[in-house]
Amino acid sequence: MSESCQLAAEDSRVVIAVDLDYFYAQCEEVRDLSIKNKPVVICVFSGRSEDSGAVSTANYIARSLGVKSGIPIRLAKRILREDSTAVFLPMDIEYYRIVSERIMEIIQSKGRKFEQTSIDEAYLDVTTEAGADYERAEMVGRSIKEGILTSEKMACSIGIGKNKLVAKMAVDSHKPNGFTVFSPGKVRSFLDPLPVGKLFGIGPKTEEKLRAMGIALVSELAKANPKTLSDHFGKNLGPTLREIANGEDNSPVVEKPIEQFSRIITLKKDAQTFDFKDVLAPLSSDLSEKLSSSNLNCKSIGIIAITNQLKIKTRSRTIPFPTQSGDEILKIASELFFAFFDEEKSVDGLKIRRAGIRIADLSPITTPKSGTLEDFV
Ligand code: DGT
Ligand code: CA
Ligand code: CA
C-alpha cells in the first residue's frame, strides 16, 4: 500500500476515549452525597502507623488546595489542616471495581469495538457506526456521557480523534467533565505549540534529551530529521517519537471480552443475615438477563459481602456446566451465603451492609447445529 493510501485509511478511523473523573474519589461522593462539596482524599494506608501511606487520588476541591496522587497521607493532612470539612477515606477497590464494571457495560453498549485499558478508561472505535463523520461520533460520545451520568450519577471526560493516541490526548486536554473533539484538521494546531513533554508517552528523561538536541516543541519534533532521531533514540523509539508528534498511531482498539459481571445491593439495614431469595433473586435475574443479551454463559458464581466495617469478603464456586440460568445463579449464591454465614458466625458483631453476586469465567454460547432428532434416525 502506498503511503498516501495508508494515511487516508488512518484518517478515516474515529476513536472515542473515555476517562472517569477523579474516579475513586467520585465513587465515594456518589456513595455519600454529603461529602460532595468537601475536599475528599482517598488513602492507601500502609498500616505501619496511623497516618502512614500514600494518597491514591483526590477530588478536584482537594486538588485545588494542593493534594495529588502519590503524596504521603501526612502531607495531605497538613495541607488540609485548616479545613475541618476535609474527608480522608481508605481506598475501597472492590467497590470501585463494581462501579467500573457497570460503567464499562454502558460504554460497551454504545459501539461494537470496545477496549477497556484500566479501571476508569476505555476506548470505543466507532468507525463502523459513524464512518468518518465526526458529528455522528460526537452523538455517540454525548450518549456515553449522558448514560454514565444518568445511571451512575458520575462525570467523565470524553475525547474524540482519528486514533487512540489523538483521542487520549483530547480527553487529557480537558478534565474534569470535558468533551473534546480533535478532528483530523485540528490535531496539528493543538499539538504544535505544546512542549514535547506534554506528549503522551514522553517522560522527563526523553524530554530532557530532546531539549539537549534543540527540540523543545512538538512542531520541532514533528519535523525532526528521522536519522538524527534514530541515532539518538534507536531504530524503534526514534521513528515512534516523530509519529507521536504527528498524532499518528496505528494501534487498533482491541476488543477484549468482558471477564465478569457483578450486581450488588445495599440491605435496608445492616443485618447478621437476610432473606436470600428476597435480596438475591433480583440480582440473579439481572445477571441472567445480562448473560442472555451478551450471548454468554458463566462457569464461576461468587458472592460479595460488604460488612458494616466496610470489609469486603468474597467466596466463589466453579460449576461443572456453564450456565445462563437465573435460578441456578440464585441457588449457588444462596448456598455460598449460607456457608459464609456459617463460617463467619463466630465473628463478634459481624453485620452485612451490602450483598452482591459476581459471575465470571464467561464464554460465548455456541449455537447448536440446526436440525432435529429426526435428521439422525
Ligand atoms: P482524573 O482522571 O485526573 O480526573 O483523576 P483520576 O483520579 O481518575 O486519575 P487517573 O485516571 O489517573 O486514575 C484512575 C484511578 O487510579 C484514580 O481514581 C485512583 C487510581 N490512581 C491513580 N494514580 C494513583 C497513584 O499514584 N496511586 C494509587 N494507589 N492509585 C492511583
Ligand atoms: Ca480518571
Ligand atoms: Ca485514567
PDB file of N, CA, C and O in Angstrom, residues 9-11 16 47 59 70 75 85 100 131 146 169 173 206 242 245 254 258 265-266 280 321 334 350:
ATOM      1  N   ALA A   9      -6.348   5.854   5.074  1.00  0.00           N
ATOM      2  CA  ALA A   9      -7.011   4.835   5.897  1.00  0.00           C
ATOM      3  C   ALA A   9      -6.948   5.239   7.365  1.00  0.00           C
ATOM      4  O   ALA A   9      -7.920   5.141   8.097  1.00  0.00           O
ATOM      5  N   GLU A  10      -5.776   5.741   7.757  1.00  0.00           N
ATOM      6  CA  GLU A  10      -5.592   6.142   9.154  1.00  0.00           C
ATOM      7  C   GLU A  10      -6.552   7.275   9.521  1.00  0.00           C
ATOM      8  O   GLU A  10      -7.172   7.270  10.578  1.00  0.00           O
ATOM      9  N   ASP A  11      -6.718   8.258   8.628  1.00  0.00           N
ATOM     10  CA  ASP A  11      -7.592   9.393   8.912  1.00  0.00           C
ATOM     11  C   ASP A  11      -9.064   9.022   8.917  1.00  0.00           C
ATOM     12  O   ASP A  11      -9.894   9.790   9.357  1.00  0.00           O
ATOM     13  N   ILE A  16     -13.203   7.005  20.243  1.00  0.00           N
ATOM     14  CA  ILE A  16     -13.643   7.781  21.414  1.00  0.00           C
ATOM     15  C   ILE A  16     -12.888   7.250  22.638  1.00  0.00           C
ATOM     16  O   ILE A  16     -12.864   6.045  22.872  1.00  0.00           O
ATOM     17  N   GLY A  47      -0.447   0.922  57.123  1.00  0.00           N
ATOM     18  CA  GLY A  47      -0.656   0.194  58.366  1.00  0.00           C
ATOM     19  C   GLY A  47       0.515   0.302  59.329  1.00  0.00           C
ATOM     20  O   GLY A  47       0.425  -0.126  60.458  1.00  0.00           O
ATOM     21  N   ASN A  59     -10.491  14.463  45.126  1.00  0.00           N
ATOM     22  CA  ASN A  59     -11.422  15.187  44.251  1.00  0.00           C
ATOM     23  C   ASN A  59     -10.815  16.548  43.880  1.00  0.00           C
ATOM     24  O   ASN A  59      -9.762  16.932  44.399  1.00  0.00           O
ATOM     25  N   GLY A  70      -0.252  10.117  45.036  1.00  0.00           N
ATOM     26  CA  GLY A  70       1.135   9.738  45.313  1.00  0.00           C
ATOM     27  C   GLY A  70       1.771  10.441  46.503  1.00  0.00           C
ATOM     28  O   GLY A  70       2.777   9.962  47.006  1.00  0.00           O
ATOM     29  N   LEU A  75       1.267  14.455  54.513  1.00  0.00           N
ATOM     30  CA  LEU A  75       1.391  15.745  53.836  1.00  0.00           C
ATOM     31  C   LEU A  75       0.002  16.267  53.463  1.00  0.00           C
ATOM     32  O   LEU A  75      -0.312  17.450  53.630  1.00  0.00           O
ATOM     33  N   THR A  85     -13.659  20.351  57.197  1.00  0.00           N
ATOM     34  CA  THR A  85     -14.616  19.519  56.462  1.00  0.00           C
ATOM     35  C   THR A  85     -13.920  18.423  55.653  1.00  0.00           C
ATOM     36  O   THR A  85     -14.574  17.530  55.112  1.00  0.00           O
ATOM     37  N   SER A 100     -17.003   0.465  38.280  1.00  0.00           N
ATOM     38  CA  SER A 100     -16.318   0.459  36.993  1.00  0.00           C
ATOM     39  C   SER A 100     -16.956  -0.536  36.023  1.00  0.00           C
ATOM     40  O   SER A 100     -17.212  -0.219  34.858  1.00  0.00           O
ATOM     41  N   GLY A 131     -18.764   6.087  10.486  1.00  0.00           N
ATOM     42  CA  GLY A 131     -17.968   6.367   9.298  1.00  0.00           C
ATOM     43  C   GLY A 131     -16.890   7.351   9.713  1.00  0.00           C
ATOM     44  O   GLY A 131     -16.405   7.311  10.835  1.00  0.00           O
ATOM     45  N   GLU A 146     -23.999  10.996  28.807  1.00  0.00           N
ATOM     46  CA  GLU A 146     -25.320  11.059  29.445  1.00  0.00           C
ATOM     47  C   GLU A 146     -25.682   9.746  30.123  1.00  0.00           C
ATOM     48  O   GLU A 146     -26.236   9.723  31.205  1.00  0.00           O
ATOM     49  N   MET A 169      -5.126  12.124  23.878  1.00  0.00           N
ATOM     50  CA  MET A 169      -4.658  13.494  24.109  1.00  0.00           C
ATOM     51  C   MET A 169      -5.845  14.449  24.221  1.00  0.00           C
ATOM     52  O   MET A 169      -5.823  15.391  25.009  1.00  0.00           O
ATOM     53  N   SER A 173      -6.808  16.667  27.601  1.00  0.00           N
ATOM     54  CA  SER A 173      -6.646  18.123  27.481  1.00  0.00           C
ATOM     55  C   SER A 173      -7.726  18.896  28.241  1.00  0.00           C
ATOM     56  O   SER A 173      -7.538  20.064  28.556  1.00  0.00           O
ATOM     57  N   THR A 206      13.262  11.567  28.360  1.00  0.00           N
ATOM     58  CA  THR A 206      13.242  11.764  26.908  1.00  0.00           C
ATOM     59  C   THR A 206      13.124  13.258  26.593  1.00  0.00           C
ATOM     60  O   THR A 206      13.791  13.771  25.679  1.00  0.00           O
ATOM     61  N   ARG A 242       8.629  10.652  16.420  1.00  0.00           N
ATOM     62  CA  ARG A 242       8.147  11.532  15.346  1.00  0.00           C
ATOM     63  C   ARG A 242       6.679  11.276  15.047  1.00  0.00           C
ATOM     64  O   ARG A 242       5.900  12.193  14.810  1.00  0.00           O
ATOM     65  N   ALA A 245       4.515  12.865  17.648  1.00  0.00           N
ATOM     66  CA  ALA A 245       4.445  14.318  17.453  1.00  0.00           C
ATOM     67  C   ALA A 245       3.531  14.679  16.289  1.00  0.00           C
ATOM     68  O   ALA A 245       2.999  15.784  16.217  1.00  0.00           O
ATOM     69  N   VAL A 254      -8.514  -2.925  20.569  1.00  0.00           N
ATOM     70  CA  VAL A 254      -8.551  -4.390  20.621  1.00  0.00           C
ATOM     71  C   VAL A 254      -9.741  -4.834  21.451  1.00  0.00           C
ATOM     72  O   VAL A 254      -9.826  -4.525  22.642  1.00  0.00           O
ATOM     73  N   ILE A 258     -15.361  -9.077  28.022  1.00  0.00           N
ATOM     74  CA  ILE A 258     -15.538  -8.701  29.426  1.00  0.00           C
ATOM     75  C   ILE A 258     -15.351  -9.963  30.267  1.00  0.00           C
ATOM     76  O   ILE A 258     -15.782 -11.044  29.889  1.00  0.00           O
ATOM     77  N   ILE A 265     -26.253  -4.949  46.102  1.00  0.00           N
ATOM     78  CA  ILE A 265     -27.385  -4.194  46.642  1.00  0.00           C
ATOM     79  C   ILE A 265     -27.091  -3.832  48.095  1.00  0.00           C
ATOM     80  O   ILE A 265     -26.423  -4.595  48.807  1.00  0.00           O
ATOM     81  N   THR A 266     -27.561  -2.654  48.523  1.00  0.00           N
ATOM     82  CA  THR A 266     -27.409  -2.266  49.924  1.00  0.00           C
ATOM     83  C   THR A 266     -28.644  -2.766  50.674  1.00  0.00           C
ATOM     84  O   THR A 266     -29.777  -2.517  50.248  1.00  0.00           O
ATOM     85  N   LEU A 280     -31.394 -11.766  46.823  1.00  0.00           N
ATOM     86  CA  LEU A 280     -30.544 -12.258  45.727  1.00  0.00           C
ATOM     87  C   LEU A 280     -31.286 -12.520  44.417  1.00  0.00           C
ATOM     88  O   LEU A 280     -30.671 -12.485  43.351  1.00  0.00           O
ATOM     89  N   PHE A 321     -21.091 -27.250  34.595  1.00  0.00           N
ATOM     90  CA  PHE A 321     -21.587 -26.911  33.253  1.00  0.00           C
ATOM     91  C   PHE A 321     -21.884 -25.414  33.188  1.00  0.00           C
ATOM     92  O   PHE A 321     -22.575 -24.886  34.069  1.00  0.00           O
ATOM     93  N   SER A 334     -27.066 -18.466  46.979  1.00  0.00           N
ATOM     94  CA  SER A 334     -27.698 -18.694  48.294  1.00  0.00           C
ATOM     95  C   SER A 334     -26.874 -19.697  49.094  1.00  0.00           C
ATOM     96  O   SER A 334     -26.628 -19.509  50.286  1.00  0.00           O
ATOM     97  N   LEU A 350     -20.471  -9.281  63.600  1.00  0.00           N
ATOM     98  CA  LEU A 350     -20.413  -9.170  62.139  1.00  0.00           C
ATOM     99  C   LEU A 350     -21.792  -8.857  61.555  1.00  0.00           C
ATOM    100  O   LEU A 350     -22.760  -9.570  61.800  1.00  0.00           O
TER     101      LEU A 350
END
